[in-house]
Amino acid sequence: MPFAARSQIGLHRDPVRDRGWDGVRTSEGAWQKLWTPPKTAWGDPDLQGVWTSDVSFGVPFERPCRYGNRKLLTDEEYAERAKENELLATSIQAGVTPNAGYWLQHEGVDYQPYPSNWSEYARRTSHQTSLIVYPEDGHFPALTPQAMMLRAAAIAASRRKPRPESWEDISMFGRCITRGILESMLPVMYGNGTDILQSPGLVVIRYEMIHETRIVPLDPPNRPHPHLPASLGTYMGHPRGHWEGNTLVVETTNFIGDRLGIGPDGDGVRYSEDLRLVERFTRMSDRSIQYAVTVFFPKTFTASWTVAFPITQEPGYQIFEYACPEGNYAMSNILSGARAEEGDQPAVK
Protein backbone atom coordinates (compact mmCIF):
# COMPACT_ATOMS: atom_id res chain seq x y z
CA MET A 1 0.00 0.00 0.00
CA PRO A 2 1.25 3.55 -0.76
CA PHE A 3 2.55 6.08 1.23
CA ALA A 4 -30.31 22.62 -1.22
CA ALA A 5 -30.31 25.51 -3.31
CA ARG A 6 -26.94 27.15 -3.63
CA SER A 7 -28.19 30.26 -1.92
CA GLN A 8 -28.35 28.19 1.25
CA ILE A 9 -24.65 27.32 1.22
CA GLY A 10 -23.79 30.44 3.21
CA LEU A 11 -26.27 29.87 6.02
CA HIS A 12 -23.47 30.14 8.57
CA ARG A 13 -20.10 31.85 8.64
CA ASP A 14 -17.84 29.27 7.07
CA PRO A 15 -14.28 29.51 8.43
CA VAL A 16 -12.96 27.83 5.29
CA ARG A 17 -14.28 30.59 3.06
CA ASP A 18 -13.48 33.38 5.52
CA ARG A 19 -9.96 32.39 6.46
CA GLY A 20 -8.64 30.09 3.74
CA TRP A 21 -8.05 27.27 6.22
CA ASP A 22 -5.06 25.08 5.49
CA GLY A 23 -3.82 24.18 8.97
CA VAL A 24 -0.36 25.68 8.40
CA ARG A 25 -0.97 29.28 9.50
CA THR A 26 -1.41 30.85 6.11
CA SER A 27 -4.44 32.12 4.24
CA GLU A 28 -5.71 31.64 0.69
CA GLY A 29 -5.18 35.34 0.04
CA ALA A 30 -1.54 35.17 1.10
CA TRP A 31 -0.95 32.18 -1.18
CA GLN A 32 -2.54 33.89 -4.18
CA LYS A 33 -0.14 36.84 -3.87
CA LEU A 34 2.82 34.46 -4.14
CA TRP A 35 1.56 31.85 -6.60
CA THR A 36 -0.69 31.67 -9.67
CA PRO A 37 -2.94 28.60 -9.85
CA PRO A 38 -2.56 26.56 -13.06
CA LYS A 39 -5.32 26.28 -15.66
CA THR A 40 -6.40 23.44 -17.92
CA ALA A 41 -6.17 23.80 -21.69
CA TRP A 42 -9.85 24.88 -21.73
CA GLY A 43 -9.37 27.47 -18.96
CA ASP A 44 -10.68 25.82 -15.78
CA PRO A 45 -8.57 25.76 -12.59
CA ASP A 46 -6.42 22.63 -12.74
CA LEU A 47 -6.91 20.22 -9.81
CA GLN A 48 -5.67 17.11 -11.58
CA GLY A 49 -3.35 14.60 -10.01
CA VAL A 50 -3.06 12.05 -7.21
CA TRP A 51 -3.51 13.62 -3.79
CA THR A 52 -3.40 12.25 -0.24
CA SER A 53 -4.76 13.35 3.13
CA ASP A 54 -1.77 11.78 4.93
CA VAL A 55 -0.56 15.18 6.15
CA SER A 56 -3.52 15.18 8.59
CA PHE A 57 -2.89 11.63 9.81
CA GLY A 58 -3.26 11.65 13.59
CA VAL A 59 -5.22 14.93 13.77
CA PRO A 60 -8.34 14.26 15.90
CA PHE A 61 -11.70 14.38 14.11
CA GLU A 62 -13.30 16.24 17.03
CA ARG A 63 -11.18 18.68 19.07
CA PRO A 64 -9.93 17.46 22.44
CA CYS A 65 -11.34 19.60 25.24
CA ARG A 66 -7.89 20.77 26.35
CA TYR A 67 -7.63 22.96 23.23
CA GLY A 68 -10.90 24.82 23.86
CA ASN A 69 -11.74 26.95 20.81
CA ARG A 70 -8.14 27.04 19.54
CA LYS A 71 -7.91 25.76 15.96
CA LEU A 72 -4.10 25.64 15.90
CA LEU A 73 -1.47 24.06 18.13
CA THR A 74 0.95 26.17 20.11
CA ASP A 75 4.64 25.88 19.21
CA GLU A 76 5.18 23.48 22.10
CA GLU A 77 2.20 21.31 21.12
CA TYR A 78 3.33 21.34 17.51
CA ALA A 79 6.81 20.17 18.51
CA GLU A 80 5.30 17.30 20.48
CA ARG A 81 3.16 16.19 17.51
CA ALA A 82 6.11 16.51 15.15
CA LYS A 83 8.18 14.30 17.44
CA GLU A 84 5.46 11.62 17.40
CA ASN A 85 5.18 11.87 13.61
CA GLU A 86 8.93 11.36 13.31
CA LEU A 87 8.72 8.27 15.50
CA LEU A 88 5.86 6.90 13.40
CA ALA A 89 7.68 7.56 10.14
CA THR A 90 10.93 5.98 11.32
CA SER A 91 9.20 2.91 12.74
CA ILE A 92 6.89 2.35 9.77
CA GLN A 93 9.72 2.71 7.26
CA ALA A 94 11.68 0.12 9.24
CA GLY A 95 8.69 -2.24 9.52
CA VAL A 96 8.72 -1.93 13.32
CA THR A 97 5.53 -1.54 15.37
CA PRO A 98 5.57 2.08 16.64
CA ASN A 99 5.11 2.84 20.31
CA ALA A 100 2.87 5.78 19.43
CA GLY A 101 -0.43 6.84 17.87
CA TYR A 102 -2.85 4.08 16.90
CA TRP A 103 -0.77 1.39 18.55
CA LEU A 104 -1.00 3.03 21.99
CA GLN A 105 -4.79 3.27 21.66
CA HIS A 106 -5.55 -0.37 20.85
CA GLU A 107 -4.91 -3.82 22.23
CA GLY A 108 -5.53 -7.45 21.38
CA VAL A 109 -6.25 -8.32 17.76
CA ASP A 110 -6.80 -4.62 16.96
CA TYR A 111 -3.27 -3.78 18.12
CA GLN A 112 -1.67 -5.10 14.95
CA PRO A 113 -4.26 -5.93 12.27
CA TYR A 114 -1.48 -5.89 9.65
CA PRO A 115 2.26 -5.12 9.52
CA SER A 116 3.09 -1.51 10.38
CA ASN A 117 4.75 -0.92 7.00
CA TRP A 118 1.26 -0.99 5.44
CA SER A 119 0.39 2.10 7.43
CA GLU A 120 0.46 5.73 6.38
CA TYR A 121 2.24 8.53 8.21
CA ALA A 122 2.37 12.33 7.94
CA ARG A 123 5.33 13.60 5.93
CA ARG A 124 4.72 17.07 7.34
CA THR A 125 3.07 17.97 10.61
CA SER A 126 -0.30 19.72 10.72
CA HIS A 127 -0.97 22.59 13.11
CA GLN A 128 -4.70 21.79 13.30
CA THR A 129 -6.16 20.78 16.65
CA SER A 130 -9.06 18.98 14.93
CA LEU A 131 -10.46 18.21 11.49
CA ILE A 132 -13.80 19.79 12.48
CA VAL A 133 -13.24 23.55 12.17
CA TYR A 134 -16.84 24.70 12.63
CA PRO A 135 -18.58 25.00 15.12
CA GLU A 136 -15.90 27.00 16.87
CA ASP A 137 -15.38 24.39 19.59
CA GLY A 138 -14.49 21.73 17.03
CA HIS A 139 -17.27 19.36 18.08
CA PHE A 140 -20.38 18.00 16.42
CA PRO A 141 -23.49 20.12 17.01
CA ALA A 142 -26.14 18.62 19.27
CA LEU A 143 -28.33 15.88 17.88
CA THR A 144 -31.99 16.59 17.24
CA PRO A 145 -34.48 14.88 19.61
CA GLN A 146 -35.46 12.47 16.82
CA ALA A 147 -31.82 11.57 16.19
CA MET A 148 -31.14 11.05 19.90
CA MET A 149 -34.00 8.56 20.08
CA LEU A 150 -32.77 6.69 17.00
CA ARG A 151 -29.21 6.67 18.32
CA ALA A 152 -30.31 5.30 21.70
CA ALA A 153 -32.38 2.62 19.98
CA ALA A 154 -29.42 1.60 17.80
CA ILE A 155 -27.11 1.33 20.83
CA ALA A 156 -29.69 -0.75 22.70
CA ALA A 157 -30.14 -3.05 19.69
CA SER A 158 -26.38 -3.58 19.41
CA ARG A 159 -26.19 -4.58 23.07
CA ARG A 160 -28.92 -7.16 22.52
CA LYS A 161 -26.91 -8.57 19.62
CA PRO A 162 -23.27 -8.70 20.78
CA ARG A 163 -22.18 -10.80 17.77
CA PRO A 164 -23.01 -10.51 14.07
CA GLU A 165 -25.68 -12.98 13.02
CA SER A 166 -25.20 -12.47 9.26
CA TRP A 167 -23.29 -10.35 6.77
CA GLU A 168 -26.01 -7.68 7.14
CA ASP A 169 -24.71 -6.98 10.66
CA ILE A 170 -21.32 -5.94 9.25
CA SER A 171 -20.73 -2.39 8.00
CA MET A 172 -20.95 -1.40 4.34
CA PHE A 173 -17.19 -0.77 4.37
CA GLY A 174 -16.52 -4.09 6.06
CA ARG A 175 -18.43 -5.71 3.21
CA CYS A 176 -16.40 -3.80 0.58
CA ILE A 177 -19.48 -2.01 -0.77
CA THR A 178 -18.90 1.69 -0.02
CA ARG A 179 -17.25 4.10 2.42
CA GLY A 180 -19.16 7.26 1.51
CA ILE A 181 -17.81 10.67 0.48
CA LEU A 182 -16.48 12.32 3.63
CA GLU A 183 -15.41 8.92 4.90
CA SER A 184 -13.28 8.40 1.76
CA MET A 185 -11.48 11.72 2.26
CA LEU A 186 -10.66 11.44 5.97
CA PRO A 187 -7.13 10.24 6.80
CA VAL A 188 -7.06 6.68 8.17
CA MET A 189 -4.47 3.90 8.58
CA TYR A 190 -3.78 3.44 4.87
CA GLY A 191 -5.24 4.07 1.40
CA ASN A 192 -5.76 7.84 1.69
CA GLY A 193 -5.31 8.62 -2.01
CA THR A 194 -7.67 10.68 -4.20
CA ASP A 195 -7.21 10.85 -7.97
CA ILE A 196 -8.76 13.89 -9.70
CA LEU A 197 -9.28 14.01 -13.47
CA GLN A 198 -10.88 16.78 -15.52
CA SER A 199 -12.42 17.28 -18.95
CA PRO A 200 -14.54 20.14 -20.28
CA GLY A 201 -17.73 20.15 -18.21
CA LEU A 202 -16.76 17.25 -15.94
CA VAL A 203 -14.60 16.47 -12.90
CA VAL A 204 -13.90 12.86 -11.93
CA ILE A 205 -12.94 12.02 -8.34
CA ARG A 206 -11.63 8.50 -7.70
CA TYR A 207 -10.86 7.24 -4.20
CA GLU A 208 -8.15 4.74 -3.37
CA MET A 209 -10.14 2.52 -1.01
CA ILE A 210 -12.81 0.49 -2.83
CA HIS A 211 -11.96 2.64 -5.92
CA GLU A 212 -15.31 4.38 -5.81
CA THR A 213 -15.52 7.02 -8.54
CA ARG A 214 -17.70 10.13 -8.67
CA ILE A 215 -18.44 11.83 -12.00
CA VAL A 216 -19.29 15.47 -11.25
CA PRO A 217 -21.01 17.46 -14.03
CA LEU A 218 -20.17 21.16 -13.96
CA ASP A 219 -22.92 23.77 -14.31
CA PRO A 220 -22.33 27.01 -16.26
CA PRO A 221 -22.04 30.15 -14.14
CA ASN A 222 -25.43 31.33 -12.83
CA ARG A 223 -27.24 28.43 -14.54
CA PRO A 224 -27.48 25.60 -12.00
CA HIS A 225 -29.12 22.37 -13.06
CA PRO A 226 -31.50 20.58 -10.68
CA HIS A 227 -30.56 17.43 -8.84
CA LEU A 228 -32.20 14.12 -9.64
CA PRO A 229 -35.66 13.42 -8.20
CA ALA A 230 -35.54 12.62 -4.49
CA SER A 231 -36.72 9.06 -5.21
CA LEU A 232 -33.42 8.29 -7.00
CA GLY A 233 -30.74 7.74 -4.36
CA THR A 234 -27.26 6.21 -4.36
CA TYR A 235 -24.66 5.41 -1.73
CA MET A 236 -22.46 8.29 -2.94
CA GLY A 237 -25.36 10.64 -3.72
CA HIS A 238 -25.86 12.83 -6.80
CA PRO A 239 -23.23 15.56 -7.26
CA ARG A 240 -23.32 18.79 -9.23
CA GLY A 241 -20.39 21.18 -9.41
CA HIS A 242 -19.57 24.75 -10.36
CA TRP A 243 -16.60 27.10 -10.10
CA GLU A 244 -16.39 30.01 -7.70
CA GLY A 245 -13.20 31.70 -8.85
CA ASN A 246 -10.43 29.11 -8.39
CA THR A 247 -12.55 26.92 -6.11
CA LEU A 248 -14.48 23.87 -7.28
CA VAL A 249 -17.76 23.68 -5.32
CA VAL A 250 -19.57 20.33 -5.35
CA GLU A 251 -23.05 19.97 -3.86
CA THR A 252 -24.24 16.39 -3.32
CA THR A 253 -27.74 15.21 -2.43
CA ASN A 254 -29.87 12.07 -3.03
CA PHE A 255 -28.22 9.75 -0.53
CA ILE A 256 -29.66 6.39 0.46
CA GLY A 257 -30.47 6.66 4.15
CA ASP A 258 -29.61 4.32 7.01
CA ARG A 259 -26.68 2.60 5.31
CA LEU A 260 -23.53 4.52 6.26
CA GLY A 261 -22.35 6.56 9.22
CA ILE A 262 -20.93 10.07 8.90
CA GLY A 263 -17.41 9.47 10.17
CA PRO A 264 -14.16 7.60 9.46
CA ASP A 265 -14.74 4.38 7.49
CA GLY A 266 -18.51 4.92 7.53
CA ASP A 267 -18.86 4.68 11.31
CA GLY A 268 -20.89 7.06 13.47
CA VAL A 269 -24.36 8.55 13.14
CA ARG A 270 -26.22 7.00 10.20
CA TYR A 271 -27.08 8.98 7.07
CA SER A 272 -30.67 10.03 6.46
CA GLU A 273 -32.09 10.85 3.04
CA ASP A 274 -31.95 14.62 3.76
CA LEU A 275 -28.15 14.69 4.01
CA ARG A 276 -26.55 17.40 1.84
CA LEU A 277 -22.81 17.93 1.44
CA VAL A 278 -21.10 21.03 0.04
CA GLU A 279 -17.44 20.40 -0.77
CA ARG A 280 -14.84 22.97 -1.75
CA PHE A 281 -11.55 22.17 -3.52
CA THR A 282 -9.09 25.10 -3.76
CA ARG A 283 -5.60 24.72 -5.27
CA MET A 284 -3.20 26.40 -2.85
CA SER A 285 0.19 25.52 -4.33
CA ASP A 286 1.85 23.13 -6.76
CA ARG A 287 1.52 20.38 -4.16
CA SER A 288 -1.54 21.31 -2.08
CA ILE A 289 -5.32 21.54 -2.36
CA GLN A 290 -7.39 22.87 0.52
CA TYR A 291 -10.36 20.53 0.99
CA ALA A 292 -13.44 21.48 3.01
CA VAL A 293 -16.89 19.99 3.34
CA THR A 294 -19.91 21.45 5.10
CA VAL A 295 -22.47 18.91 6.29
CA PHE A 296 -26.16 19.86 6.26
CA PHE A 297 -28.07 17.17 8.14
CA PRO A 298 -31.28 18.77 9.52
CA LYS A 299 -33.01 15.58 10.68
CA THR A 300 -29.94 14.58 12.65
CA PHE A 301 -27.94 17.64 13.76
CA THR A 302 -29.32 20.92 15.09
CA ALA A 303 -26.82 22.88 12.96
CA SER A 304 -24.43 22.37 10.07
CA TRP A 305 -20.75 21.61 10.64
CA THR A 306 -17.54 21.86 8.60
CA VAL A 307 -14.46 19.70 8.22
CA ALA A 308 -11.34 21.12 6.54
CA PHE A 309 -7.79 19.93 5.86
CA PRO A 310 -5.24 19.97 3.03
CA ILE A 311 -4.63 17.15 0.58
CA THR A 312 -1.15 17.06 -0.92
CA GLN A 313 0.93 15.51 -3.67
CA GLU A 314 3.85 13.47 -2.33
CA PRO A 315 6.87 12.14 -4.24
CA GLY A 316 6.31 8.52 -5.25
CA TYR A 317 2.71 8.36 -4.03
CA GLN A 318 0.50 6.35 -6.32
CA ILE A 319 -2.83 4.55 -6.09
CA PHE A 320 -2.45 0.79 -5.89
CA GLU A 321 -5.01 -1.90 -6.62
CA TYR A 322 -7.57 -2.26 -3.84
CA ALA A 323 -8.72 -5.88 -4.04
CA CYS A 324 -11.26 -5.67 -1.23
CA PRO A 325 -13.82 -8.43 -2.01
CA GLU A 326 -11.13 -10.73 -3.40
CA GLY A 327 -9.13 -10.66 -0.18
CA ASN A 328 -11.90 -10.08 2.35
CA TYR A 329 -11.22 -13.03 4.63
CA ALA A 330 -12.46 -10.94 7.55
CA MET A 331 -16.08 -11.53 6.54
CA SER A 332 -15.94 -15.31 6.91
CA ASN A 333 -13.60 -15.08 9.91
CA ILE A 334 -15.90 -12.68 11.79
CA LEU A 335 -18.99 -14.79 11.18
CA SER A 336 -17.31 -18.15 11.88
CA GLY A 337 -15.70 -16.69 15.02
CA ALA A 338 -19.11 -15.47 16.23
CA ARG A 339 -20.61 -18.93 15.69
CA ALA A 340 -17.70 -20.52 17.56
CA GLU A 341 -18.18 -18.15 20.50
CA GLU A 342 -21.86 -19.04 20.59
CA GLY A 343 -20.94 -22.72 20.69
CA ASP A 344 -18.79 -22.08 23.74
CA GLN A 345 -21.69 -20.54 25.64
CA PRO A 346 -23.39 -22.79 28.24
CA ALA A 347 -26.78 -24.06 27.12
CA VAL A 348 -29.77 -22.15 28.47
CA LYS A 349 -31.98 -24.46 30.55
XYZ file of C-alpha atoms in Angstrom:
349
model
C 0.000 0.000 0.000
C 1.247 3.549 -0.760
C 2.547 6.078 1.234
C -30.313 22.620 -1.221
C -30.311 25.514 -3.310
C -26.944 27.150 -3.630
C -28.192 30.265 -1.922
C -28.354 28.191 1.250
C -24.655 27.323 1.220
C -23.795 30.439 3.210
C -26.267 29.874 6.025
C -23.468 30.140 8.573
C -20.100 31.850 8.642
C -17.843 29.265 7.073
C -14.276 29.509 8.432
C -12.964 27.827 5.294
C -14.284 30.588 3.064
C -13.479 33.377 5.516
C -9.960 32.386 6.465
C -8.636 30.090 3.741
C -8.047 27.274 6.220
C -5.058 25.085 5.487
C -3.821 24.184 8.966
C -0.359 25.684 8.404
C -0.972 29.276 9.503
C -1.411 30.852 6.110
C -4.443 32.117 4.237
C -5.708 31.640 0.695
C -5.181 35.337 0.039
C -1.538 35.171 1.101
C -0.945 32.179 -1.183
C -2.542 33.886 -4.179
C -0.141 36.836 -3.867
C 2.815 34.463 -4.138
C 1.559 31.853 -6.601
C -0.685 31.669 -9.669
C -2.941 28.595 -9.850
C -2.559 26.562 -13.064
C -5.316 26.276 -15.658
C -6.402 23.444 -17.919
C -6.172 23.803 -21.690
C -9.850 24.882 -21.725
C -9.373 27.467 -18.963
C -10.681 25.817 -15.785
C -8.567 25.758 -12.591
C -6.419 22.627 -12.743
C -6.913 20.223 -9.806
C -5.667 17.109 -11.576
C -3.348 14.596 -10.007
C -3.059 12.051 -7.212
C -3.513 13.622 -3.789
C -3.395 12.249 -0.242
C -4.758 13.347 3.125
C -1.770 11.781 4.934
C -0.560 15.184 6.152
C -3.518 15.178 8.591
C -2.885 11.632 9.808
C -3.264 11.653 13.592
C -5.219 14.926 13.767
C -8.337 14.259 15.896
C -11.696 14.379 14.112
C -13.300 16.241 17.031
C -11.182 18.684 19.066
C -9.931 17.463 22.443
C -11.341 19.601 25.242
C -7.893 20.769 26.352
C -7.630 22.963 23.228
C -10.899 24.825 23.863
C -11.744 26.954 20.810
C -8.145 27.036 19.539
C -7.912 25.758 15.961
C -4.099 25.640 15.897
C -1.472 24.063 18.128
C 0.955 26.169 20.109
C 4.639 25.883 19.211
C 5.177 23.477 22.098
C 2.199 21.306 21.125
C 3.333 21.337 17.513
C 6.813 20.175 18.507
C 5.301 17.295 20.480
C 3.161 16.195 17.514
C 6.113 16.514 15.150
C 8.178 14.297 17.440
C 5.460 11.624 17.399
C 5.180 11.874 13.606
C 8.931 11.359 13.313
C 8.723 8.269 15.504
C 5.855 6.900 13.401
C 7.677 7.565 10.138
C 10.930 5.982 11.316
C 9.200 2.907 12.741
C 6.894 2.353 9.772
C 9.720 2.714 7.261
C 11.681 0.121 9.242
C 8.691 -2.243 9.522
C 8.717 -1.932 13.316
C 5.532 -1.539 15.368
C 5.566 2.080 16.638
C 5.108 2.835 20.311
C 2.869 5.779 19.432
C -0.432 6.841 17.867
C -2.853 4.081 16.902
C -0.772 1.387 18.552
C -0.998 3.035 21.995
C -4.786 3.273 21.663
C -5.551 -0.368 20.851
C -4.909 -3.816 22.228
C -5.527 -7.447 21.384
C -6.254 -8.323 17.758
C -6.803 -4.618 16.963
C -3.270 -3.776 18.116
C -1.665 -5.100 14.949
C -4.257 -5.934 12.267
C -1.481 -5.894 9.652
C 2.256 -5.116 9.520
C 3.087 -1.510 10.382
C 4.751 -0.923 7.001
C 1.262 -0.994 5.437
C 0.394 2.100 7.433
C 0.456 5.734 6.376
C 2.238 8.533 8.207
C 2.375 12.326 7.939
C 5.334 13.601 5.925
C 4.717 17.069 7.338
C 3.071 17.969 10.612
C -0.296 19.716 10.717
C -0.966 22.591 13.114
C -4.696 21.795 13.301
C -6.164 20.782 16.647
C -9.065 18.982 14.927
C -10.461 18.208 11.495
C -13.796 19.793 12.476
C -13.237 23.555 12.168
C -16.842 24.700 12.632
C -18.582 24.999 15.124
C -15.897 26.999 16.870
C -15.379 24.392 19.593
C -14.493 21.729 17.035
C -17.274 19.363 18.081
C -20.380 17.995 16.417
C -23.488 20.115 17.013
C -26.137 18.624 19.266
C -28.332 15.877 17.880
C -31.995 16.587 17.241
C -34.484 14.885 19.614
C -35.457 12.474 16.823
C -31.821 11.570 16.185
C -31.144 11.051 19.897
C -34.003 8.561 20.076
C -32.765 6.685 17.002
C -29.208 6.667 18.319
C -30.307 5.305 21.704
C -32.380 2.618 19.978
C -29.416 1.599 17.801
C -27.108 1.331 20.832
C -29.685 -0.752 22.705
C -30.137 -3.051 19.695
C -26.383 -3.578 19.410
C -26.193 -4.581 23.065
C -28.919 -7.161 22.525
C -26.907 -8.568 19.619
C -23.267 -8.700 20.781
C -22.179 -10.805 17.773
C -23.012 -10.506 14.068
C -25.682 -12.984 13.020
C -25.196 -12.471 9.261
C -23.294 -10.352 6.769
C -26.006 -7.682 7.136
C -24.711 -6.976 10.655
C -21.316 -5.938 9.247
C -20.729 -2.388 8.000
C -20.950 -1.399 4.340
C -17.192 -0.769 4.373
C -16.516 -4.092 6.057
C -18.433 -5.711 3.212
C -16.397 -3.802 0.578
C -19.477 -2.006 -0.766
C -18.895 1.690 -0.024
C -17.253 4.099 2.416
C -19.165 7.264 1.513
C -17.811 10.670 0.478
C -16.475 12.317 3.633
C -15.407 8.925 4.901
C -13.285 8.402 1.763
C -11.483 11.722 2.256
C -10.656 11.441 5.966
C -7.125 10.237 6.799
C -7.059 6.680 8.168
C -4.470 3.903 8.584
C -3.782 3.440 4.872
C -5.241 4.073 1.403
C -5.756 7.844 1.689
C -5.306 8.618 -2.012
C -7.666 10.679 -4.196
C -7.215 10.851 -7.972
C -8.760 13.893 -9.696
C -9.281 14.008 -13.468
C -10.876 16.779 -15.515
C -12.419 17.280 -18.954
C -14.544 20.144 -20.279
C -17.734 20.149 -18.211
C -16.756 17.254 -15.939
C -14.596 16.474 -12.901
C -13.899 12.858 -11.931
C -12.938 12.021 -8.338
C -11.629 8.502 -7.698
C -10.859 7.243 -4.203
C -8.146 4.739 -3.368
C -10.139 2.523 -1.013
C -12.807 0.486 -2.828
C -11.959 2.635 -5.916
C -15.310 4.383 -5.814
C -15.519 7.018 -8.535
C -17.698 10.128 -8.674
C -18.439 11.830 -11.996
C -19.287 15.466 -11.253
C -21.011 17.458 -14.035
C -20.174 21.164 -13.963
C -22.917 23.774 -14.313
C -22.331 27.006 -16.257
C -22.041 30.154 -14.143
C -25.426 31.332 -12.826
C -27.239 28.429 -14.540
C -27.475 25.600 -11.997
C -29.120 22.369 -13.063
C -31.504 20.578 -10.682
C -30.559 17.433 -8.839
C -32.200 14.123 -9.642
C -35.664 13.423 -8.196
C -35.538 12.618 -4.490
C -36.716 9.057 -5.210
C -33.416 8.289 -6.999
C -30.741 7.737 -4.362
C -27.261 6.207 -4.365
C -24.659 5.408 -1.726
C -22.463 8.293 -2.936
C -25.357 10.642 -3.721
C -25.862 12.828 -6.797
C -23.227 15.560 -7.257
C -23.320 18.794 -9.231
C -20.391 21.182 -9.410
C -19.568 24.748 -10.358
C -16.600 27.096 -10.101
C -16.387 30.011 -7.696
C -13.199 31.695 -8.846
C -10.432 29.115 -8.392
C -12.550 26.920 -6.115
C -14.481 23.872 -7.280
C -17.761 23.676 -5.320
C -19.571 20.328 -5.349
C -23.050 19.970 -3.861
C -24.244 16.388 -3.324
C -27.742 15.205 -2.428
C -29.867 12.071 -3.027
C -28.216 9.747 -0.532
C -29.658 6.393 0.463
C -30.469 6.662 4.154
C -29.608 4.316 7.015
C -26.682 2.603 5.311
C -23.530 4.516 6.263
C -22.355 6.564 9.219
C -20.926 10.067 8.898
C -17.407 9.473 10.171
C -14.158 7.605 9.465
C -14.745 4.378 7.492
C -18.508 4.923 7.531
C -18.865 4.679 11.309
C -20.888 7.055 13.466
C -24.356 8.549 13.145
C -26.218 7.004 10.195
C -27.085 8.982 7.073
C -30.670 10.034 6.457
C -32.090 10.849 3.039
C -31.953 14.622 3.760
C -28.147 14.691 4.007
C -26.548 17.404 1.840
C -22.808 17.932 1.443
C -21.101 21.032 0.042
C -17.441 20.396 -0.770
C -14.835 22.973 -1.751
C -11.548 22.172 -3.517
C -9.086 25.098 -3.760
C -5.599 24.722 -5.271
C -3.204 26.396 -2.846
C 0.190 25.518 -4.327
C 1.852 23.129 -6.757
C 1.520 20.375 -4.158
C -1.541 21.313 -2.084
C -5.322 21.538 -2.364
C -7.390 22.867 0.523
C -10.357 20.531 0.990
C -13.436 21.480 3.006
C -16.893 19.986 3.339
C -19.907 21.447 5.104
C -22.475 18.909 6.288
C -26.160 19.857 6.264
C -28.073 17.168 8.141
C -31.284 18.769 9.516
C -33.007 15.581 10.685
C -29.935 14.577 12.648
C -27.944 17.637 13.756
C -29.323 20.921 15.094
C -26.819 22.883 12.956
C -24.425 22.371 10.073
C -20.748 21.609 10.638
C -17.544 21.863 8.600
C -14.456 19.702 8.223
C -11.340 21.124 6.541
C -7.794 19.933 5.862
C -5.239 19.969 3.032
C -4.627 17.148 0.581
C -1.154 17.063 -0.922
C 0.927 15.511 -3.668
C 3.845 13.474 -2.333
C 6.868 12.139 -4.245
C 6.310 8.516 -5.251
C 2.713 8.358 -4.030
C 0.498 6.348 -6.319
C -2.830 4.552 -6.092
C -2.450 0.788 -5.886
C -5.009 -1.900 -6.619
C -7.572 -2.255 -3.840
C -8.724 -5.875 -4.036
C -11.258 -5.675 -1.232
C -13.825 -8.426 -2.011
C -11.127 -10.731 -3.401
C -9.127 -10.665 -0.177
C -11.896 -10.079 2.349
C -11.218 -13.034 4.626
C -12.458 -10.942 7.549
C -16.084 -11.532 6.538
C -15.938 -15.310 6.914
C -13.596 -15.082 9.912
C -15.895 -12.677 11.795
C -18.990 -14.788 11.181
C -17.315 -18.149 11.883
C -15.704 -16.689 15.022
C -19.114 -15.475 16.227
C -20.607 -18.928 15.686
C -17.697 -20.521 17.561
C -18.182 -18.146 20.501
C -21.862 -19.037 20.588
C -20.937 -22.716 20.688
C -18.786 -22.077 23.737
C -21.690 -20.535 25.645
C -23.391 -22.787 28.239
C -26.782 -24.058 27.116
C -29.771 -22.145 28.474
C -31.979 -24.463 30.555
